[in-house]
Amino acid sequence: MSIEILPAARERLIGIWQYSAETWGDEQADKYVADLVAHARALASRKSLWRSLREPGFHGVFCSRFRHHYIFFREFTDGAIGILSILHESMDLPHRLKEDIDLD
Protein backbone atom coordinates (compact mmCIF):
# COMPACT_ATOMS: atom_id res chain seq x y z
CA MET A 1 0.00 0.00 0.00
CA SER A 2 1.30 3.48 -0.82
CA ILE A 3 0.70 6.92 0.65
CA GLU A 4 -0.02 10.28 -0.93
CA ILE A 5 0.66 13.45 1.03
CA LEU A 6 -2.10 15.82 -0.04
CA PRO A 7 -1.54 19.60 -0.38
CA ALA A 8 -2.86 20.68 3.05
CA ALA A 9 -0.72 18.04 4.77
CA ARG A 10 2.30 19.09 2.70
CA GLU A 11 1.81 22.70 3.86
CA ARG A 12 1.55 21.52 7.47
CA LEU A 13 4.80 19.54 7.08
CA ILE A 14 6.56 22.65 5.80
CA GLY A 15 5.28 24.60 8.81
CA ILE A 16 6.38 21.85 11.20
CA TRP A 17 9.86 21.88 9.67
CA GLN A 18 10.10 25.68 9.83
CA TYR A 19 9.01 25.82 13.47
CA SER A 20 11.35 22.97 14.40
CA ALA A 21 14.29 24.57 12.57
CA GLU A 22 13.72 27.93 14.28
CA THR A 23 13.38 26.27 17.68
CA TRP A 24 15.88 23.38 17.58
CA GLY A 25 17.91 23.81 14.38
CA ASP A 26 17.87 22.40 10.86
CA GLU A 27 19.29 18.99 11.77
CA GLN A 28 16.62 18.31 14.38
CA ALA A 29 13.91 19.63 12.03
CA ASP A 30 15.10 17.28 9.28
CA LYS A 31 15.08 14.32 11.67
CA TYR A 32 11.63 15.07 13.14
CA VAL A 33 9.98 15.52 9.75
CA ALA A 34 11.72 12.40 8.38
CA ASP A 35 10.46 10.39 11.37
CA LEU A 36 6.97 11.84 10.95
CA VAL A 37 6.89 10.83 7.27
CA ALA A 38 8.26 7.38 8.17
CA HIS A 39 5.36 6.97 10.61
CA ALA A 40 2.93 8.03 7.86
CA ARG A 41 4.45 5.41 5.55
CA ALA A 42 4.09 2.77 8.27
CA LEU A 43 0.35 3.48 8.33
CA ALA A 44 0.07 1.94 4.89
CA SER A 45 0.99 -1.48 6.23
CA ARG A 46 0.02 -1.32 9.91
CA LYS A 47 -3.71 -0.82 10.42
CA SER A 48 -3.16 -1.38 14.15
CA LEU A 49 -1.95 2.26 14.20
CA TRP A 50 -5.26 3.54 12.75
CA ARG A 51 -7.90 5.21 14.92
CA SER A 52 -11.27 6.01 13.39
CA LEU A 53 -12.62 9.51 14.03
CA ARG A 54 -16.02 9.37 15.66
CA GLU A 55 -16.86 13.07 15.44
CA PRO A 56 -19.76 13.95 13.12
CA GLY A 57 -18.62 15.12 9.72
CA PHE A 58 -15.44 13.03 9.61
CA HIS A 59 -16.78 9.74 8.23
CA GLY A 60 -14.00 7.66 6.71
CA VAL A 61 -11.22 9.70 8.30
CA PHE A 62 -8.62 8.03 10.49
CA CYS A 63 -5.83 9.39 12.65
CA SER A 64 -2.62 8.18 14.19
CA ARG A 65 -0.51 9.95 16.78
CA PHE A 66 3.20 10.55 16.29
CA ARG A 67 4.86 12.20 19.29
CA HIS A 68 3.09 15.59 19.57
CA HIS A 69 1.30 15.46 16.20
CA TYR A 70 -1.76 13.73 14.81
CA ILE A 71 -1.72 12.45 11.24
CA PHE A 72 -5.17 12.48 9.64
CA PHE A 73 -5.81 10.31 6.60
CA ARG A 74 -8.31 8.26 4.64
CA GLU A 75 -8.06 5.07 2.65
CA PHE A 76 -8.58 5.37 -1.10
CA THR A 77 -10.51 2.75 -3.09
CA ASP A 78 -7.23 1.34 -4.47
CA GLY A 79 -6.00 0.72 -0.91
CA ALA A 80 -3.53 3.61 -0.83
CA ILE A 81 -3.86 6.16 1.93
CA GLY A 82 -4.07 9.91 1.51
CA ILE A 83 -2.56 12.05 4.25
CA LEU A 84 -5.10 14.84 4.72
CA SER A 85 -3.50 16.89 7.48
CA ILE A 86 -0.90 16.82 10.23
CA LEU A 87 -1.79 18.81 13.34
CA HIS A 88 -0.10 19.53 16.66
CA GLU A 89 -1.81 18.20 19.77
CA SER A 90 -2.29 21.72 21.16
CA MET A 91 -4.39 22.86 18.18
CA ASP A 92 -8.18 22.92 18.01
CA LEU A 93 -8.12 19.66 16.06
CA PRO A 94 -11.71 19.51 14.70
CA HIS A 95 -11.60 23.16 13.59
CA ARG A 96 -8.18 22.91 11.94
CA LEU A 97 -9.03 19.61 10.30
CA LYS A 98 -12.18 21.12 8.78
CA GLU A 99 -9.99 23.92 7.39
CA ASP A 100 -7.66 21.41 5.77
CA ILE A 101 -10.05 18.89 4.22
CA ASP A 102 -13.16 18.76 2.09
CA LEU A 103 -15.27 15.67 2.73
CA ASP A 104 -18.10 16.49 0.32
PDB file of C-alpha atoms in Angstrom:
ATOM      1  CA  MET A   1       0.000   0.000   0.000  1.00  0.00           C
ATOM      2  CA  SER A   2       1.296   3.480  -0.821  1.00  0.00           C
ATOM      3  CA  ILE A   3       0.704   6.922   0.650  1.00  0.00           C
ATOM      4  CA  GLU A   4      -0.021  10.276  -0.928  1.00  0.00           C
ATOM      5  CA  ILE A   5       0.658  13.445   1.033  1.00  0.00           C
ATOM      6  CA  LEU A   6      -2.105  15.822  -0.041  1.00  0.00           C
ATOM      7  CA  PRO A   7      -1.538  19.603  -0.381  1.00  0.00           C
ATOM      8  CA  ALA A   8      -2.855  20.681   3.052  1.00  0.00           C
ATOM      9  CA  ALA A   9      -0.721  18.037   4.774  1.00  0.00           C
ATOM     10  CA  ARG A  10       2.304  19.086   2.705  1.00  0.00           C
ATOM     11  CA  GLU A  11       1.807  22.696   3.861  1.00  0.00           C
ATOM     12  CA  ARG A  12       1.547  21.516   7.470  1.00  0.00           C
ATOM     13  CA  LEU A  13       4.797  19.544   7.081  1.00  0.00           C
ATOM     14  CA  ILE A  14       6.559  22.648   5.802  1.00  0.00           C
ATOM     15  CA  GLY A  15       5.275  24.602   8.811  1.00  0.00           C
ATOM     16  CA  ILE A  16       6.384  21.850  11.199  1.00  0.00           C
ATOM     17  CA  TRP A  17       9.861  21.880   9.666  1.00  0.00           C
ATOM     18  CA  GLN A  18      10.103  25.685   9.829  1.00  0.00           C
ATOM     19  CA  TYR A  19       9.008  25.821  13.472  1.00  0.00           C
ATOM     20  CA  SER A  20      11.349  22.972  14.403  1.00  0.00           C
ATOM     21  CA  ALA A  21      14.286  24.567  12.575  1.00  0.00           C
ATOM     22  CA  GLU A  22      13.721  27.926  14.281  1.00  0.00           C
ATOM     23  CA  THR A  23      13.382  26.269  17.684  1.00  0.00           C
ATOM     24  CA  TRP A  24      15.876  23.385  17.581  1.00  0.00           C
ATOM     25  CA  GLY A  25      17.910  23.814  14.384  1.00  0.00           C
ATOM     26  CA  ASP A  26      17.867  22.400  10.858  1.00  0.00           C
ATOM     27  CA  GLU A  27      19.293  18.989  11.771  1.00  0.00           C
ATOM     28  CA  GLN A  28      16.618  18.309  14.378  1.00  0.00           C
ATOM     29  CA  ALA A  29      13.905  19.633  12.029  1.00  0.00           C
ATOM     30  CA  ASP A  30      15.099  17.281   9.283  1.00  0.00           C
ATOM     31  CA  LYS A  31      15.075  14.317  11.674  1.00  0.00           C
ATOM     32  CA  TYR A  32      11.634  15.066  13.140  1.00  0.00           C
ATOM     33  CA  VAL A  33       9.978  15.518   9.747  1.00  0.00           C
ATOM     34  CA  ALA A  34      11.715  12.396   8.377  1.00  0.00           C
ATOM     35  CA  ASP A  35      10.465  10.394  11.374  1.00  0.00           C
ATOM     36  CA  LEU A  36       6.971  11.844  10.947  1.00  0.00           C
ATOM     37  CA  VAL A  37       6.893  10.834   7.273  1.00  0.00           C
ATOM     38  CA  ALA A  38       8.256   7.375   8.168  1.00  0.00           C
ATOM     39  CA  HIS A  39       5.356   6.968  10.611  1.00  0.00           C
ATOM     40  CA  ALA A  40       2.933   8.031   7.861  1.00  0.00           C
ATOM     41  CA  ARG A  41       4.451   5.414   5.546  1.00  0.00           C
ATOM     42  CA  ALA A  42       4.086   2.767   8.272  1.00  0.00           C
ATOM     43  CA  LEU A  43       0.350   3.481   8.335  1.00  0.00           C
ATOM     44  CA  ALA A  44       0.066   1.943   4.886  1.00  0.00           C
ATOM     45  CA  SER A  45       0.989  -1.484   6.235  1.00  0.00           C
ATOM     46  CA  ARG A  46       0.015  -1.325   9.914  1.00  0.00           C
ATOM     47  CA  LYS A  47      -3.713  -0.825  10.419  1.00  0.00           C
ATOM     48  CA  SER A  48      -3.161  -1.376  14.145  1.00  0.00           C
ATOM     49  CA  LEU A  49      -1.952   2.259  14.197  1.00  0.00           C
ATOM     50  CA  TRP A  50      -5.260   3.536  12.754  1.00  0.00           C
ATOM     51  CA  ARG A  51      -7.897   5.206  14.922  1.00  0.00           C
ATOM     52  CA  SER A  52     -11.273   6.013  13.392  1.00  0.00           C
ATOM     53  CA  LEU A  53     -12.617   9.510  14.027  1.00  0.00           C
ATOM     54  CA  ARG A  54     -16.016   9.366  15.661  1.00  0.00           C
ATOM     55  CA  GLU A  55     -16.859  13.069  15.441  1.00  0.00           C
ATOM     56  CA  PRO A  56     -19.763  13.955  13.122  1.00  0.00           C
ATOM     57  CA  GLY A  57     -18.616  15.120   9.720  1.00  0.00           C
ATOM     58  CA  PHE A  58     -15.442  13.034   9.608  1.00  0.00           C
ATOM     59  CA  HIS A  59     -16.777   9.738   8.233  1.00  0.00           C
ATOM     60  CA  GLY A  60     -13.996   7.655   6.713  1.00  0.00           C
ATOM     61  CA  VAL A  61     -11.219   9.701   8.303  1.00  0.00           C
ATOM     62  CA  PHE A  62      -8.623   8.033  10.492  1.00  0.00           C
ATOM     63  CA  CYS A  63      -5.833   9.388  12.649  1.00  0.00           C
ATOM     64  CA  SER A  64      -2.624   8.184  14.195  1.00  0.00           C
ATOM     65  CA  ARG A  65      -0.514   9.946  16.780  1.00  0.00           C
ATOM     66  CA  PHE A  66       3.199  10.552  16.292  1.00  0.00           C
ATOM     67  CA  ARG A  67       4.857  12.198  19.289  1.00  0.00           C
ATOM     68  CA  HIS A  68       3.089  15.588  19.567  1.00  0.00           C
ATOM     69  CA  HIS A  69       1.300  15.458  16.200  1.00  0.00           C
ATOM     70  CA  TYR A  70      -1.764  13.726  14.811  1.00  0.00           C
ATOM     71  CA  ILE A  71      -1.715  12.450  11.238  1.00  0.00           C
ATOM     72  CA  PHE A  72      -5.173  12.477   9.640  1.00  0.00           C
ATOM     73  CA  PHE A  73      -5.805  10.312   6.599  1.00  0.00           C
ATOM     74  CA  ARG A  74      -8.307   8.262   4.639  1.00  0.00           C
ATOM     75  CA  GLU A  75      -8.062   5.068   2.648  1.00  0.00           C
ATOM     76  CA  PHE A  76      -8.578   5.368  -1.104  1.00  0.00           C
ATOM     77  CA  THR A  77     -10.505   2.753  -3.093  1.00  0.00           C
ATOM     78  CA  ASP A  78      -7.227   1.342  -4.468  1.00  0.00           C
ATOM     79  CA  GLY A  79      -5.998   0.715  -0.908  1.00  0.00           C
ATOM     80  CA  ALA A  80      -3.533   3.609  -0.833  1.00  0.00           C
ATOM     81  CA  ILE A  81      -3.859   6.161   1.926  1.00  0.00           C
ATOM     82  CA  GLY A  82      -4.070   9.910   1.508  1.00  0.00           C
ATOM     83  CA  ILE A  83      -2.557  12.046   4.245  1.00  0.00           C
ATOM     84  CA  LEU A  84      -5.098  14.837   4.720  1.00  0.00           C
ATOM     85  CA  SER A  85      -3.500  16.894   7.478  1.00  0.00           C
ATOM     86  CA  ILE A  86      -0.897  16.818  10.230  1.00  0.00           C
ATOM     87  CA  LEU A  87      -1.789  18.805  13.339  1.00  0.00           C
ATOM     88  CA  HIS A  88      -0.096  19.528  16.658  1.00  0.00           C
ATOM     89  CA  GLU A  89      -1.810  18.196  19.769  1.00  0.00           C
ATOM     90  CA  SER A  90      -2.289  21.718  21.156  1.00  0.00           C
ATOM     91  CA  MET A  91      -4.394  22.863  18.184  1.00  0.00           C
ATOM     92  CA  ASP A  92      -8.180  22.919  18.009  1.00  0.00           C
ATOM     93  CA  LEU A  93      -8.120  19.659  16.059  1.00  0.00           C
ATOM     94  CA  PRO A  94     -11.713  19.512  14.705  1.00  0.00           C
ATOM     95  CA  HIS A  95     -11.604  23.165  13.594  1.00  0.00           C
ATOM     96  CA  ARG A  96      -8.179  22.909  11.940  1.00  0.00           C
ATOM     97  CA  LEU A  97      -9.034  19.608  10.304  1.00  0.00           C
ATOM     98  CA  LYS A  98     -12.183  21.120   8.775  1.00  0.00           C
ATOM     99  CA  GLU A  99      -9.991  23.917   7.386  1.00  0.00           C
ATOM    100  CA  ASP A 100      -7.656  21.408   5.771  1.00  0.00           C
ATOM    101  CA  ILE A 101     -10.050  18.891   4.220  1.00  0.00           C
ATOM    102  CA  ASP A 102     -13.157  18.761   2.093  1.00  0.00           C
ATOM    103  CA  LEU A 103     -15.268  15.666   2.733  1.00  0.00           C
ATOM    104  CA  ASP A 104     -18.103  16.486   0.324  1.00  0.00           C
TER     105      ASP A 104
END
